[in-house]
CSV table of C-alpha atoms (C1' of nucleotides) in Angstrom, one decimal:
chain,number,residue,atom,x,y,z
V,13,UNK,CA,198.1,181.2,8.5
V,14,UNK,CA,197.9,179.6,5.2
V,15,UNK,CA,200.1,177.0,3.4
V,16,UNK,CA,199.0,173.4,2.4
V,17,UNK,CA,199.3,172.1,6.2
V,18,UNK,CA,196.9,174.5,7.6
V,19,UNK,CA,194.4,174.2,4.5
V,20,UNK,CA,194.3,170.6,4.7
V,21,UNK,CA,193.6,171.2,8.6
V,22,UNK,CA,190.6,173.1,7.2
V,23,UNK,CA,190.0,170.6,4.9
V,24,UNK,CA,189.5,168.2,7.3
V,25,UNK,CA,187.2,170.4,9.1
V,26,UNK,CA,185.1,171.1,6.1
V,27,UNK,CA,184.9,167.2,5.6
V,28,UNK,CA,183.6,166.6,9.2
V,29,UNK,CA,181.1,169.7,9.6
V,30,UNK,CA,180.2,170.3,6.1
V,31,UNK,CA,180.2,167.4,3.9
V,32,UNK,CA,176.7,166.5,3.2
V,33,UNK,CA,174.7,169.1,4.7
V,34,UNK,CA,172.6,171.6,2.8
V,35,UNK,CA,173.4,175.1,2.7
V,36,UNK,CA,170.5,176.9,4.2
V,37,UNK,CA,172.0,180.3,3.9
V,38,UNK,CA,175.0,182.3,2.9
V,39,UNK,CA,176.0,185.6,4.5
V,40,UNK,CA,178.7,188.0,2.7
V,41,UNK,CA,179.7,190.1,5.4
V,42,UNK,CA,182.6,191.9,3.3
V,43,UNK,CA,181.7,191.8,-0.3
V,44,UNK,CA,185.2,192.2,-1.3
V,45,UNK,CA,186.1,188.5,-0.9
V,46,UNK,CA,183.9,187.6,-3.7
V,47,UNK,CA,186.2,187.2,-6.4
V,48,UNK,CA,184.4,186.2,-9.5
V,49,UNK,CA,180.9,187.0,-8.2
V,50,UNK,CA,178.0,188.7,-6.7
V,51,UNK,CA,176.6,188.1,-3.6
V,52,UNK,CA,173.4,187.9,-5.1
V,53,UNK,CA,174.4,185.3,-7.6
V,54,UNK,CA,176.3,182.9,-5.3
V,55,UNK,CA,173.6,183.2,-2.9
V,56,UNK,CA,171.5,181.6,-5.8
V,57,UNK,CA,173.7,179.4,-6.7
V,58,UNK,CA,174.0,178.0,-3.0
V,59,UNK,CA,170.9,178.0,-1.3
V,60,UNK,CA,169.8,174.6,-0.6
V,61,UNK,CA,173.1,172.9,-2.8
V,62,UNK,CA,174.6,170.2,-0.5
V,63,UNK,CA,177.8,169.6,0.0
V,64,UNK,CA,180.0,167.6,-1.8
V,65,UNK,CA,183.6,166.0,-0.4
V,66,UNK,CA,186.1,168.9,0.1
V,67,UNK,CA,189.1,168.9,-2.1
V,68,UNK,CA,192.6,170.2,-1.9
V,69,UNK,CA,195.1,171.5,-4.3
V,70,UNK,CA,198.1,173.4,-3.1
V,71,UNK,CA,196.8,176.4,-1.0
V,72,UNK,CA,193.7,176.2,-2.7
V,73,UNK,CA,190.6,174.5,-0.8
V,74,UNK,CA,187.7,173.4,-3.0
V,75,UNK,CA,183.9,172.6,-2.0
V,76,UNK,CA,181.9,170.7,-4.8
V,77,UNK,CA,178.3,172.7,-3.5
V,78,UNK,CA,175.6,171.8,-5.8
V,79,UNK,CA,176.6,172.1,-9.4
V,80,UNK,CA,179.2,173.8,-9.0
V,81,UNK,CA,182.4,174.1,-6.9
V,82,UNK,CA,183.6,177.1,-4.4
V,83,UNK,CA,187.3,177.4,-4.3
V,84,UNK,CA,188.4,179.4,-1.3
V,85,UNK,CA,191.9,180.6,-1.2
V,86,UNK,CA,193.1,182.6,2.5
V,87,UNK,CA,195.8,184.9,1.1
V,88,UNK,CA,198.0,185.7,4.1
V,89,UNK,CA,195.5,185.6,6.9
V,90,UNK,CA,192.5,183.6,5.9
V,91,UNK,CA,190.6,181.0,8.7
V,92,UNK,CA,188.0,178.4,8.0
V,93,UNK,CA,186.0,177.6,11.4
V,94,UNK,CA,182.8,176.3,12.1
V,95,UNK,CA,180.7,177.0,14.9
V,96,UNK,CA,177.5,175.0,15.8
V,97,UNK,CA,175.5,178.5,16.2
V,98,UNK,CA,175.8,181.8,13.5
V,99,UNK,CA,177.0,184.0,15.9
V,100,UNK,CA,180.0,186.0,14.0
V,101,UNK,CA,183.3,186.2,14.7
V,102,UNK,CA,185.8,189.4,14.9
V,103,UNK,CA,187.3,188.8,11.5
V,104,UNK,CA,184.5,186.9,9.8
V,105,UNK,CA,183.6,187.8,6.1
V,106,UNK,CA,181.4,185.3,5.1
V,107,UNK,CA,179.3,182.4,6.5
V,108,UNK,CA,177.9,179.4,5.3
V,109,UNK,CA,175.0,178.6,7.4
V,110,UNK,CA,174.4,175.0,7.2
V,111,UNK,CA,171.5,172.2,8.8
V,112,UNK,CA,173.4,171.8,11.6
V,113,UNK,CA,176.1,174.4,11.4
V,114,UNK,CA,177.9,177.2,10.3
V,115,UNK,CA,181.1,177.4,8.4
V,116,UNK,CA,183.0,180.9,9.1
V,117,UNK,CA,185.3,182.7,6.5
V,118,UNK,CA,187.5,185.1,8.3
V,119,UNK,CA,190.7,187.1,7.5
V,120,UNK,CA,192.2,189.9,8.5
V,121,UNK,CA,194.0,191.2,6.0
V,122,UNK,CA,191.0,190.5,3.1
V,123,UNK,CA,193.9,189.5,0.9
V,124,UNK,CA,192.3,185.7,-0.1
V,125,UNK,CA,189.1,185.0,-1.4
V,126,UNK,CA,186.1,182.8,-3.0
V,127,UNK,CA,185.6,182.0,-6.2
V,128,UNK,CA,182.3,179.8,-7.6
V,129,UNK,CA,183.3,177.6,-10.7
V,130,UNK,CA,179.8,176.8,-11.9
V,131,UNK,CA,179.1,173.7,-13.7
V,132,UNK,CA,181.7,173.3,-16.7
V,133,UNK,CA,183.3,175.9,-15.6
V,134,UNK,CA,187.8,176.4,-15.5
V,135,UNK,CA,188.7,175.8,-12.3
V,136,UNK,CA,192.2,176.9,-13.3
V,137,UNK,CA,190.9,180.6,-14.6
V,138,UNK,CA,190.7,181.0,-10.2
V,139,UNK,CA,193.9,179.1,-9.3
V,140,UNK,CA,196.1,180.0,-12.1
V,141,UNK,CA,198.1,177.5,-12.9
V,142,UNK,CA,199.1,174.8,-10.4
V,143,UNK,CA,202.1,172.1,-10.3
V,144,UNK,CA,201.2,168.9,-8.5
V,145,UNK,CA,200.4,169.1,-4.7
V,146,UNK,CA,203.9,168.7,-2.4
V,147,UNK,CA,202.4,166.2,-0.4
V,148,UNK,CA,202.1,163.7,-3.4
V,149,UNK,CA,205.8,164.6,-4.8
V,150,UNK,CA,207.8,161.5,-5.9
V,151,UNK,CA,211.5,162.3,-5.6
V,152,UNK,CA,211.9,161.2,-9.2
V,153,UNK,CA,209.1,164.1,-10.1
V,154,UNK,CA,211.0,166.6,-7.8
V,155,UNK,CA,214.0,166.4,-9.8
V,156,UNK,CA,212.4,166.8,-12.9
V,157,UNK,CA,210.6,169.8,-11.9
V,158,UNK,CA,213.9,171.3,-10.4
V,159,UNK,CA,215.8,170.2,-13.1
V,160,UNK,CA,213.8,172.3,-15.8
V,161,UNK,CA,214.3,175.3,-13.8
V,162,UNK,CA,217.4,178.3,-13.3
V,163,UNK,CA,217.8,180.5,-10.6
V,164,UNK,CA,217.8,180.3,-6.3
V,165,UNK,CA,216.2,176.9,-4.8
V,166,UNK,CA,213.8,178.8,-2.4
V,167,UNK,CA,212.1,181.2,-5.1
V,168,UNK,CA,211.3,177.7,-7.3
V,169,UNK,CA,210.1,175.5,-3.9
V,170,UNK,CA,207.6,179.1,-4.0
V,171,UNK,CA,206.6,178.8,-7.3
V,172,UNK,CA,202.7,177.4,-7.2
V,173,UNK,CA,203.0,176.7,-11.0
V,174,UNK,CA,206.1,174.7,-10.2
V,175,UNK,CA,204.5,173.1,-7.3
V,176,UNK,CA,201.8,173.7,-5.1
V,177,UNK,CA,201.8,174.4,-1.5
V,178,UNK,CA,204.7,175.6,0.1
V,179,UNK,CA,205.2,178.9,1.2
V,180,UNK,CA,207.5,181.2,2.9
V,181,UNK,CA,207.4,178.8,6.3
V,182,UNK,CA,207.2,175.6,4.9
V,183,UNK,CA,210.0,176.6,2.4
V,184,UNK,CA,212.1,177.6,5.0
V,185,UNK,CA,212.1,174.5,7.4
V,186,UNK,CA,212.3,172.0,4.3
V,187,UNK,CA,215.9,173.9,3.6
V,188,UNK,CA,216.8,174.0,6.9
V,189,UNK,CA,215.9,170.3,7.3
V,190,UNK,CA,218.0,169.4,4.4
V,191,UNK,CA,220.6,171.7,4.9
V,192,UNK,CA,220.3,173.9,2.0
V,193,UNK,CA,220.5,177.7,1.5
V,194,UNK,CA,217.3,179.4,0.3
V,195,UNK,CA,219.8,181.4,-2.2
V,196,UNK,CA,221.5,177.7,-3.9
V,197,UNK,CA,221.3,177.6,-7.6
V,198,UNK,CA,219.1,174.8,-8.4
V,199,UNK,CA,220.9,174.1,-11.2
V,200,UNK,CA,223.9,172.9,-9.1
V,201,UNK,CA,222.5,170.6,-7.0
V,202,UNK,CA,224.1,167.2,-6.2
V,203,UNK,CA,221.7,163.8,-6.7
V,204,UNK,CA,222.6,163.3,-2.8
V,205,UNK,CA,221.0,166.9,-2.4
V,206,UNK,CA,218.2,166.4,-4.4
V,207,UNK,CA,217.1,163.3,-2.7
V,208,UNK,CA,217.7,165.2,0.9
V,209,UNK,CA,215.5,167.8,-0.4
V,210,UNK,CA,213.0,165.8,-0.5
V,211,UNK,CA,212.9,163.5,2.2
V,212,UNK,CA,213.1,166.7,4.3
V,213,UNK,CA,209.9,167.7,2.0
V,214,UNK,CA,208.5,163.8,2.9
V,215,UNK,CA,209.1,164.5,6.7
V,216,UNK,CA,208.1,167.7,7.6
V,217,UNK,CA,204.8,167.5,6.2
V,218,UNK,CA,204.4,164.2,7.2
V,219,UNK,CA,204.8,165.9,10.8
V,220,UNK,CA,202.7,168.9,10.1
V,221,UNK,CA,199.9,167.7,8.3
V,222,UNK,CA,198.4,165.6,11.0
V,223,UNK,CA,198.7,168.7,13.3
V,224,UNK,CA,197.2,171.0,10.3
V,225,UNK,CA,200.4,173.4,11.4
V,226,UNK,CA,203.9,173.4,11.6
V,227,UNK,CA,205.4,172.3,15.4
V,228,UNK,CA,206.3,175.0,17.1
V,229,UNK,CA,208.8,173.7,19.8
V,230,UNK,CA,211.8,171.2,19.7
V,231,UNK,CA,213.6,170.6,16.7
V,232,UNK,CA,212.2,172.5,14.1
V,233,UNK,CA,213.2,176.6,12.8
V,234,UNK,CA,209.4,177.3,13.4
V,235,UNK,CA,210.2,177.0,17.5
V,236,UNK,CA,212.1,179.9,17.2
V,237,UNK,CA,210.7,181.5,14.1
V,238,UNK,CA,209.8,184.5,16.1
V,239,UNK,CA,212.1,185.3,18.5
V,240,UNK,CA,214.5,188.4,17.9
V,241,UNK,CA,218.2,186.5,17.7
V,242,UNK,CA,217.0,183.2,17.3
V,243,UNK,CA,219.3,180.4,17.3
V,244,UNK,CA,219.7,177.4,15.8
V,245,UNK,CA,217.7,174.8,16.8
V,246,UNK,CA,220.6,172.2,16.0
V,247,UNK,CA,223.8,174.0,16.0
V,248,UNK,CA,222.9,176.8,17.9
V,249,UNK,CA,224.4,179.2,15.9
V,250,UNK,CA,223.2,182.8,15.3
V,251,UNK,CA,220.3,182.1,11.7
V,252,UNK,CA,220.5,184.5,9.5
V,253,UNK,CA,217.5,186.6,8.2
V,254,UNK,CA,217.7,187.8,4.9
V,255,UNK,CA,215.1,188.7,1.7
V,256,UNK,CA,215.2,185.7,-0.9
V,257,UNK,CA,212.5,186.5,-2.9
V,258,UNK,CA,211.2,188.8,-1.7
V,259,UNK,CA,210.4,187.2,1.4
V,260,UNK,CA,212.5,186.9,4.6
V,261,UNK,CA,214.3,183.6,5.0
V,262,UNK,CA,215.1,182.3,8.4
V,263,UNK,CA,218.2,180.2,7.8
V,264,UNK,CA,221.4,178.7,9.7
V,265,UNK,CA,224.7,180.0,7.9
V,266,UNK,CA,226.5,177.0,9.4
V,267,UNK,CA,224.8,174.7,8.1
V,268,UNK,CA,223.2,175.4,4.9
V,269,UNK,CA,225.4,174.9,2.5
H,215,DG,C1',205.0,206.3,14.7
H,216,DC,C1',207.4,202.5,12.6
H,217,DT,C1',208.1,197.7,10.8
H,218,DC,C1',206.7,193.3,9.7
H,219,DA,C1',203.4,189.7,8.4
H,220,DT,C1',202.2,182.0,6.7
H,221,DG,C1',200.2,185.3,-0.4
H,222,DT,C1',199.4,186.7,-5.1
H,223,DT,C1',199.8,189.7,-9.0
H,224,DC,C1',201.5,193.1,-11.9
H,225,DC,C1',205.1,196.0,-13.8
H,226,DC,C1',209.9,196.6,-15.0
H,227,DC,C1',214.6,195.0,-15.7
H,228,DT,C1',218.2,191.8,-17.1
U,129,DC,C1',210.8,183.6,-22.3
U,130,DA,C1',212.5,182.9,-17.4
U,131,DG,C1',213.8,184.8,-13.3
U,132,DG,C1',214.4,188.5,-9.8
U,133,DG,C1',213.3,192.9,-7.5
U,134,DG,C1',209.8,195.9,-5.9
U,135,DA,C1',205.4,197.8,-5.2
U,136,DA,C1',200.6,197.2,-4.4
U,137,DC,C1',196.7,195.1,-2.2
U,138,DA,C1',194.5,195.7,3.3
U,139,DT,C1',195.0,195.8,8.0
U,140,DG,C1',196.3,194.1,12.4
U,141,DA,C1',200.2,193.0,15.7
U,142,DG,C1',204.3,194.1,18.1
DNA sequence: GCTCATGTTCCCCT
DNA sequence: CAGGGGAACATGAG
């Protein structure tokens, strides 16, 4: 369930369990989530490295481990656990086995991965390239980054090189907070629009970050998210569902303007 | 069986 | 070159 809230859940997580300890052992499970190298390698590279303080940028969650740095990225259904024992777990693909723990890479869908930036090494050659984090977005650095850009609101918000973080679910309840369509030409939006944009930016991941998800109930599009007709949350008008991007949008076509 | 899924990348158009 | 559409990736859930 990855965007920036849930990684910086895990985040926290790796900061609690993991910061400090030795690795004692690493266990690929499904080779395929090694990105940039071998299990033999990384196991190398990691046995007996400590752990440094985790790191966030965007989606991407980074682990200074020894001289180098794992950055671990969770594609569309990627997990970070930990679990005092090694005992695996049904969608595990690689484990960490610390002193006094075990960290648990899972996903489903095997459509993330880990990369190991060795000392020196580009950082961005894993991430591609990266706009600043959302959650440290000025509004005055939102509008430049918007106003340097064509095309539909939602697609831009998407962009990681534009600015890192959001996806398809954080996107849409920042648009639905500030009343915007996914489909609005960034080109022609108002200052007064700009500056809603992002306080709706400001407060929904001031809400979700704490909870390392978005709220699911009350006053938010993710209560209903999954419901069949849903409603909205405000109005109570029928949303609308639509591809924007290539993604479907959840939106309220009474009050997105 | 069918459709959809919180992401990214690559290819092809405009 | 930038942006948009679509497919591919891999696999489970409804």
């Amino acid at each position: 369930m990855p965007e920036l809230v849930q990684v910086e859940g895990w985040r926290r997580l790796a900061a609690r369990r993991a910061r400090g300890r030795r690795v004692r052992a690493l266990r690929v499970l499904e080779p395929r989530v090694l990105r940039n190298v071998g299990a033999r390698t990384l196991a190398r590279s990691l046995r007996g490295a400590r752990l440094g303080p985790p790191r966030r940028h965007g989606k991407w969650l980074l682990l200074p481990a020894g001289q180098g740095l794992l950055a671990l990225h969770f594609g569309m259904s990627g997990s970070l656990s930990w679990s005092a024992d090694e005992r695996e777990e049904r969608y595990d693909r690689l484990l960490l086995v610390l002193e006094d723990g075990c960290l648990h890479y899972g996903s489903r869908r095997k459509l993330g991965g880990l990369w190991w930036i060795p000392r020196g090494g580009d950082l961005e050659e894993a991430t591609g390239a990266l706009g600043p984090d959302a959650s440290t977005l000025s509004a005055a650095r939102l509008r430049a980054l918007l106003g340097a850009r064509r095309g539909a609101l939602k697609p831009a918000l998407m962009d990681q090189a534009l600015v890192a973080g959001l996806g398809n679910e954080l996107v849409d309840e920042i648009l639905w907070r500030a009343r915007l369509r996914p489909t609005r030409a960034v080109a022609e939006l108002s200052r007064s629009e700009l500056d809603a944009l992002h306080g709706s930016l400001r407060a929904v991941l001031r809400a979700a970050l704490p909870l390392g998800d978005l709220p699911r109930e009350g006053r938010w599009l993710q209560a209903v998210r999954r419901e069949r007709a849903p409603r909205c949350p405000r109005c109570g008008a029928a949303l609308r569902r639509d591809r924007v991007g290539g993604r479907t949008s959840l939106w309220c076509p009474r009050e997105q303007r």
